[in-house]
Coordinates of C-alpha atoms and ligand atoms in Angstrom, one line a residue:
M277 CA 40.1 9.6 21.1
S278 CA 41.8 7.7 18.3
D279 CA 41.2 8.7 14.6
L280 CA 37.8 7.1 13.9
T281 CA 38.0 7.6 10.1
I282 CA 37.0 4.3 8.5
E283 CA 40.0 3.1 6.5
Q284 CA 39.0 -0.3 5.4
V285 CA 35.9 -2.6 5.2
E286 CA 36.7 -6.3 4.8
V287 CA 34.3 -9.2 4.1
V288 CA 35.2 -12.8 5.0
P289 CA 32.9 -15.5 3.8
F290 CA 33.0 -18.6 6.0
A291 CA 31.2 -21.9 6.3
I292 CA 30.5 -24.0 9.4
P293 CA 28.3 -27.1 9.2
Y294 CA 25.3 -27.6 11.5
R295 CA 25.2 -30.8 13.6
K296 CA 21.7 -31.4 12.1
P297 CA 19.7 -29.6 9.5
L298 CA 17.0 -27.2 10.6
H299 CA 13.8 -27.4 8.7
F300 CA 11.0 -24.8 8.6
A301 CA 8.1 -23.9 6.2
S302 CA 10.1 -21.4 4.1
G303 CA 13.4 -23.3 3.9
E304 CA 16.1 -25.3 5.6
V305 CA 19.7 -24.7 6.8
R306 CA 22.5 -27.3 6.7
T307 CA 25.6 -25.1 6.8
A308 CA 26.1 -21.6 8.3
D309 CA 27.5 -20.0 5.1
H310 CA 27.8 -16.5 6.7
V311 CA 29.9 -13.5 6.0
L312 CA 32.1 -11.8 8.7
V313 CA 32.3 -8.1 8.3
R314 CA 35.3 -6.1 9.6
V315 CA 35.5 -2.3 9.8
R316 CA 39.0 -0.9 10.5
T317 CA 39.7 2.7 11.5
A318 CA 42.7 4.9 10.9
G319 CA 43.4 4.7 14.6
G320 CA 43.7 0.9 14.5
L321 CA 40.3 -0.1 15.9
V322 CA 38.5 -3.1 14.3
G323 CA 34.8 -3.7 14.6
H324 CA 33.2 -7.0 13.7
A325 CA 29.7 -8.4 12.9
E326 CA 28.2 -11.2 11.0
A327 CA 25.8 -11.3 8.0
P328 CA 23.7 -14.5 7.5
P329 CA 22.5 -15.0 3.9
R330 CA 18.8 -16.0 3.9
P331 CA 17.8 -16.2 0.2
Y332 CA 14.3 -17.5 1.0
T333 CA 13.6 -14.4 3.1
Y334 CA 15.7 -11.5 1.8
G335 CA 17.2 -12.8 -1.5
E336 CA 20.8 -12.4 -0.3
T337 CA 23.4 -15.1 -0.8
Q338 CA 26.9 -15.4 0.6
A339 CA 28.4 -14.3 -2.7
S340 CA 25.9 -11.4 -3.1
I341 CA 26.7 -10.1 0.4
V342 CA 30.5 -10.2 -0.4
A343 CA 29.9 -8.5 -3.8
V344 CA 27.6 -5.7 -2.6
V345 CA 29.9 -4.8 0.3
E346 CA 33.0 -4.8 -1.8
Q347 CA 31.5 -3.0 -4.8
L348 CA 29.1 -0.5 -3.2
F349 CA 29.1 -0.4 0.6
A350 CA 32.8 -0.4 1.4
P351 CA 33.5 2.5 -1.0
A352 CA 30.6 4.4 0.5
L353 CA 31.9 4.1 4.1
V354 CA 35.6 4.4 3.6
G355 CA 36.7 8.0 4.5
T356 CA 33.7 8.7 6.7
G357 CA 33.9 8.8 10.5
A358 CA 32.6 5.9 12.6
L359 CA 30.3 8.3 14.4
D360 CA 28.7 9.5 11.1
R361 CA 25.9 7.0 11.3
E362 CA 23.2 9.1 9.6
E363 CA 25.6 9.7 6.7
H364 CA 26.2 5.9 6.6
R365 CA 22.5 5.3 6.5
A366 CA 22.0 7.9 3.7
R367 CA 24.7 6.4 1.6
L368 CA 23.8 2.7 2.1
S369 CA 20.1 3.4 1.4
R370 CA 20.9 4.5 -2.1
T371 CA 21.1 0.7 -2.7
V372 CA 17.8 -1.1 -2.2
G373 CA 17.5 -4.4 -0.3
N374 CA 20.6 -6.2 1.1
P375 CA 19.4 -5.9 4.7
T376 CA 21.8 -8.3 6.4
A377 CA 24.8 -6.8 4.6
K378 CA 23.8 -3.3 5.8
A379 CA 22.9 -4.5 9.3
A380 CA 26.3 -6.2 9.8
L381 CA 28.1 -3.0 8.7
D382 CA 26.1 -0.9 11.2
M383 CA 26.8 -3.3 14.1
A384 CA 30.6 -3.4 13.2
V385 CA 30.6 0.4 13.3
W386 CA 28.9 0.4 16.7
D387 CA 31.6 -2.1 17.8
V388 CA 34.2 0.5 16.8
I389 CA 32.4 3.3 18.6
G390 CA 32.1 1.2 21.8
Q391 CA 35.8 0.4 21.7
A392 CA 36.7 4.1 21.1
L393 CA 34.7 5.2 24.1
D394 CA 35.9 2.1 26.2
Q395 CA 32.2 1.3 26.8
P396 CA 30.1 -1.8 26.0
V397 CA 27.7 -1.1 23.1
H398 CA 25.0 -2.6 25.3
R399 CA 25.4 0.3 27.7
L400 CA 25.5 2.9 24.8
L401 CA 22.2 1.5 23.5
G402 CA 20.4 1.6 26.8
G403 CA 22.0 -0.9 29.2
Y404 CA 18.7 -2.1 30.7
A405 CA 19.6 -5.7 31.8
A406 CA 22.7 -7.8 32.1
S407 CA 21.2 -10.8 30.4
M408 CA 18.2 -12.1 28.5
R409 CA 15.9 -15.1 29.0
V410 CA 16.4 -17.5 26.1
S411 CA 13.7 -19.0 23.8
H412 CA 14.7 -22.1 21.8
M413 CA 13.4 -22.8 18.3
L414 CA 12.3 -26.3 17.5
G415 CA 12.4 -27.1 13.8
F416 CA 10.1 -29.6 12.0
D417 CA 10.4 -33.2 13.3
R418 CA 8.3 -36.0 14.8
P419 CA 6.6 -35.1 18.1
E420 CA 8.8 -37.5 20.1
V421 CA 12.0 -36.0 18.6
M422 CA 10.8 -32.5 19.4
V423 CA 9.8 -33.4 23.0
A424 CA 13.3 -35.0 23.4
E425 CA 15.0 -31.9 22.2
A426 CA 13.0 -29.7 24.5
Q427 CA 13.8 -32.0 27.4
R428 CA 17.5 -31.7 26.5
M429 CA 17.3 -27.9 26.4
I430 CA 15.6 -27.8 29.8
E431 CA 18.1 -30.2 31.4
E432 CA 21.3 -28.8 29.8
H433 CA 20.5 -25.1 29.6
G434 CA 17.5 -24.4 31.8
V435 CA 15.5 -23.1 28.8
R436 CA 11.8 -23.2 29.3
T437 CA 10.4 -21.1 26.4
F438 CA 10.0 -22.8 23.0
K439 CA 9.1 -21.5 19.6
V440 CA 7.7 -24.3 17.6
K441 CA 8.1 -24.1 13.8
V442 CA 4.7 -24.9 12.2
G443 CA 3.2 -24.4 8.7
Q444 CA 3.4 -28.0 7.5
Q445 CA 0.7 -29.8 5.4
P446 CA -1.6 -31.0 6.8
Y447 CA -1.6 -28.6 9.7
T448 CA -2.6 -31.5 12.0
L449 CA 1.1 -32.6 11.9
D450 CA 2.0 -29.4 13.8
V451 CA -1.0 -29.5 16.1
A452 CA 0.2 -33.0 17.2
V453 CA 3.7 -31.6 18.0
V454 CA 2.4 -28.7 20.1
R455 CA 0.0 -31.0 22.0
A456 CA 2.8 -33.5 22.7
L457 CA 5.0 -30.7 24.1
R458 CA 2.2 -29.4 26.3
E459 CA 1.4 -32.9 27.5
A460 CA 5.1 -33.6 28.2
F461 CA 5.9 -30.4 30.1
G462 CA 2.5 -29.1 31.4
D463 CA 2.6 -25.5 32.5
T464 CA 6.4 -25.5 33.2
V465 CA 7.1 -24.3 29.6
E466 CA 6.0 -21.3 27.5
L467 CA 5.1 -22.3 23.9
Y468 CA 4.4 -20.2 20.8
V469 CA 4.3 -21.0 17.1
D470 CA 5.9 -19.6 13.9
G471 CA 4.4 -20.7 10.5
N472 CA 6.8 -19.0 8.1
R473 CA 3.7 -18.4 5.9
G474 CA 3.2 -22.1 5.4
W475 CA -0.5 -22.2 6.0
T476 CA -3.5 -20.5 4.4
A477 CA -5.7 -18.3 6.6
S478 CA -8.3 -21.0 7.0
D479 CA -5.6 -23.7 7.8
S480 CA -4.3 -21.2 10.4
A481 CA -7.7 -20.6 11.9
R482 CA -8.5 -24.3 12.2
A483 CA -5.1 -25.0 13.7
L484 CA -5.5 -22.2 16.3
A485 CA -9.0 -23.5 17.2
E486 CA -7.5 -27.0 17.7
M487 CA -4.7 -25.6 19.8
A488 CA -7.0 -23.3 21.8
D489 CA -6.5 -25.4 25.0
L490 CA -2.7 -25.4 24.7
G491 CA -1.9 -22.0 26.1
L492 CA 0.1 -20.6 23.2
T493 CA 1.5 -17.1 23.9
L494 CA 2.2 -15.8 20.4
A495 CA 1.5 -16.8 16.8
E496 CA 4.0 -15.6 14.1
E497 CA 3.6 -15.4 10.3
L498 CA 1.1 -18.3 10.1
N499 CA 0.0 -17.3 6.6
P500 CA 1.5 -14.8 4.0
A501 CA 1.0 -11.1 4.7
D502 CA 0.6 -10.8 0.9
D503 CA -2.7 -12.6 1.3
V504 CA -3.8 -9.2 2.5
L505 CA -7.5 -9.7 3.4
G506 CA -7.0 -13.3 4.5
R507 CA -4.2 -12.2 6.8
R508 CA -6.4 -9.4 8.2
W509 CA -9.3 -11.8 8.7
L510 CA -7.0 -14.2 10.6
V511 CA -5.4 -11.6 12.8
E512 CA -8.9 -10.4 13.9
R513 CA -9.6 -13.9 15.1
C514 CA -6.2 -14.7 16.6
P515 CA -6.5 -15.0 20.4
V516 CA -2.9 -14.1 21.1
P517 CA -0.5 -11.4 19.6
F518 CA 0.1 -12.1 16.0
V519 CA 3.8 -11.5 15.3
A520 CA 5.0 -10.0 12.0
D521 CA 8.6 -11.2 11.3
E522 CA 9.7 -11.4 7.6
S523 CA 6.7 -9.3 6.5
A524 CA 7.8 -6.3 8.6
T525 CA 11.5 -5.8 8.3
T526 CA 11.7 -2.0 8.0
P527 CA 10.0 0.9 9.9
A528 CA 7.7 1.5 6.9
E529 CA 6.6 -2.1 6.7
V530 CA 6.0 -2.2 10.5
T531 CA 3.8 0.8 10.1
R532 CA 1.9 -0.7 7.2
E533 CA 1.4 -4.1 8.8
I534 CA 0.3 -2.8 12.2
L535 CA -2.0 0.0 10.9
G536 CA -3.3 -2.4 8.2
R537 CA -4.2 -4.8 11.1
S538 CA -2.1 -7.5 9.6
A539 CA -0.1 -8.0 12.8
T540 CA -0.3 -7.1 16.4
A541 CA 3.3 -7.6 17.5
I542 CA 6.8 -7.3 15.9
S543 CA 9.9 -9.5 15.7
I544 CA 13.1 -7.5 15.8
K545 CA 16.2 -9.1 14.3
T546 CA 19.5 -7.3 14.6
A547 CA 20.7 -9.5 11.7
R548 CA 18.5 -7.5 9.3
T549 CA 18.2 -4.1 11.0
G550 CA 21.5 -3.8 12.9
F551 CA 21.4 -1.6 16.0
S552 CA 20.5 1.7 14.5
E553 CA 17.5 0.5 12.4
S554 CA 16.4 -1.9 15.2
Q555 CA 16.1 1.1 17.5
R556 CA 13.9 2.8 14.9
V557 CA 11.7 -0.3 14.7
L558 CA 11.6 -0.7 18.5
H559 CA 10.7 2.9 19.1
L560 CA 8.0 2.8 16.4
A561 CA 6.5 -0.4 18.0
E562 CA 6.5 1.3 21.4
G563 CA 4.8 4.4 19.8
L564 CA 2.2 2.2 18.2
G565 CA 1.7 0.3 21.4
V566 CA 2.6 -3.2 20.2
E567 CA 4.7 -5.9 21.8
V568 CA 8.1 -6.9 20.4
V569 CA 10.2 -10.1 20.5
M570 CA 13.9 -10.5 19.7
G571 CA 14.0 -13.0 16.8
N572 CA 16.7 -15.2 15.5
Q573 CA 17.9 -15.2 11.9
I574 CA 19.5 -18.6 12.6
D575 CA 22.5 -16.6 13.8
G576 CA 25.9 -17.9 14.7
Q577 CA 27.6 -16.8 17.9
V578 CA 28.6 -13.4 16.6
G579 CA 25.1 -12.7 15.4
T580 CA 23.6 -14.1 18.6
L581 CA 25.9 -11.9 20.7
C582 CA 24.6 -8.8 18.7
S583 CA 21.0 -9.9 19.4
V584 CA 21.5 -10.1 23.2
V585 CA 23.5 -6.9 23.2
F586 CA 20.5 -5.1 21.7
G587 CA 17.7 -7.1 23.4
A588 CA 19.1 -6.8 26.9
A589 CA 19.8 -3.1 26.3
H590 CA 16.1 -2.1 26.2
R591 CA 13.1 -2.7 28.6
A592 CA 10.6 -3.6 25.9
T593 CA 12.8 -6.2 24.2
S594 CA 13.6 -7.7 27.7
R595 CA 10.0 -8.6 28.6
R596 CA 9.9 -11.7 26.5
A597 CA 12.5 -14.5 26.1
G598 CA 14.8 -13.8 23.1
E599 CA 15.4 -16.3 20.4
L600 CA 19.1 -16.8 21.1
S601 CA 19.9 -20.5 21.0
N602 CA 20.3 -21.6 17.4
F603 CA 24.1 -21.4 17.5
L604 CA 24.0 -24.5 19.8
D605 CA 23.2 -26.5 16.7
M606 CA 26.4 -25.4 14.9
S607 CA 29.4 -27.8 15.0
D608 CA 31.7 -25.0 15.9
D609 CA 31.9 -21.1 15.8
L610 CA 34.3 -18.2 15.6
L611 CA 34.4 -16.7 19.2
A612 CA 37.4 -17.2 21.3
E613 CA 35.1 -17.4 24.4
P614 CA 32.0 -19.3 23.3
L615 CA 28.6 -18.1 24.4
T616 CA 26.9 -20.2 27.1
I617 CA 23.3 -20.5 28.0
S618 CA 22.7 -21.5 31.7
D619 CA 19.7 -21.3 33.9
G620 CA 17.8 -20.3 30.8
E621 CA 19.7 -17.0 30.4
L622 CA 22.3 -15.6 28.0
A623 CA 24.5 -12.9 29.6
V624 CA 25.7 -9.9 27.7
P625 CA 29.5 -10.2 27.3
A626 CA 31.6 -7.7 29.3
G627 CA 34.2 -5.5 27.7
P628 CA 34.1 -2.5 25.4
G629 CA 32.4 -2.5 22.0
L630 CA 30.5 -5.8 21.5
G631 CA 32.8 -7.6 23.9
L632 CA 33.7 -10.0 21.1
R633 CA 37.0 -11.7 20.6
L634 CA 37.5 -13.9 17.5
D635 CA 39.5 -17.1 17.4
E636 CA 41.6 -16.3 14.4
D637 CA 42.7 -19.9 13.9
K638 CA 39.1 -21.0 13.6
L639 CA 38.4 -18.1 11.2
A640 CA 41.4 -19.3 9.1
R641 CA 40.0 -22.9 9.1
Y642 CA 36.4 -22.0 8.1
R643 CA 37.0 -19.0 5.7
Q644 CA 36.0 -19.7 2.1
D645 CA 38.2 -17.2 0.3
A646 CA 41.7 -18.3 1.3
Ligands
LIG206 MG1 9.9 -16.1 12.1

C-alpha cells in the first residue's frame, strides 16, 4: 500500500448559482457557496468531499469553514495516517462546532482509504444496496407550483416520495399545499413534512389534525426542540414518527432528544456527521430502536454522492427514500460524470473510494479564491 501519511489538506471555496431559490422556514438558498476539501497523501492519493455552509443551522459560513480548516484542522491532520481516524476525531474535537468542516474532512479521508484499498467506500461501510430510492424536497410555493414540480419529478425522474417544507404562518398555507399534492396524485406518492421549527406546538397540533386524512408518513422539526415541554407534548400526540434533524446532530443530542421524548426518529446527514460520526448516530438509533432517514443539507453533487454512499451501505438507512435530489436545482456542478436519478433511484457510483471524479475546468470556473 502507498504511504498514507496526510501531507496536505486544501480548501477550495466555490459558488454555483441555483436555477431558482429554495425557501424554507429557517432560511433560503440562492447560491451553493460551498467548500471543496482535498486531502493529499504522501503516496499521491487525493480524497475529496464538500462542506455546505448553513449559518441558520450550524453557524458556519464559507469563510469560516476555510479559516477553521486552514488554521486548526489542516495542521491537526497533516502528519497523521489516513487510517488514524480515532486520532483525527480526538484532534478535531478539541474545537467545538464546525460540523460540516469536520464531516467533509472525515469523508475525504475515507475517500483516500477506499482508493488505497482499491475498494468503494460504500462497500467498506457495509455495502448493503447498490442504490437508494430518492425523496424530493419541495420548498415553499403556491400549491399549483408545488404540484407542477412534483409532477415534473415523477415524469422526469420517477420520484414518488416528497418531503414538503412547512412551517409558514398561517399554517393553513401549508395544509393547502399538502392537500393539493394528495388530491393531485392520490395514493401514488408518499408525502411527509418538515417544519424547520417554524410552528408552535399548538400550530403543529392543529395542522396535524387538519392533515389527518392525508396519509403523511413522517413529521420533522415542526416546532423548536428548545420549546422543551411544548415539543414533548406535541410528540406525544403526533400520529407518525417525529423526526429530529437539526436538533439532534451528534450522538449525545440524539440520546437526549430520544430519551427526552422530543423525537421518535432521526435524520442522518453525512454533510454534518461525515461517515464515521454518521455510523455512530446510526448504530445509536438502532440501539434505541428508532427509525432513521437520510436527510439532505441542500447538498451539491459531491455531497449527494456521499449521502448515497452512506445511505445505501446500511440496511436501516435504505428502508426509506433518501433526500438526494436537491442538486437538480443547481445550474451546474463539479462532477465529471453528473449524478442521474432515474426510475426514482440514485445509484452508488462504481470505482474505488467515493467513485468521484471532478471536472477540473468547472472547478476553475466556479472557485472563489483564484
Ligand atoms: Mg429538516
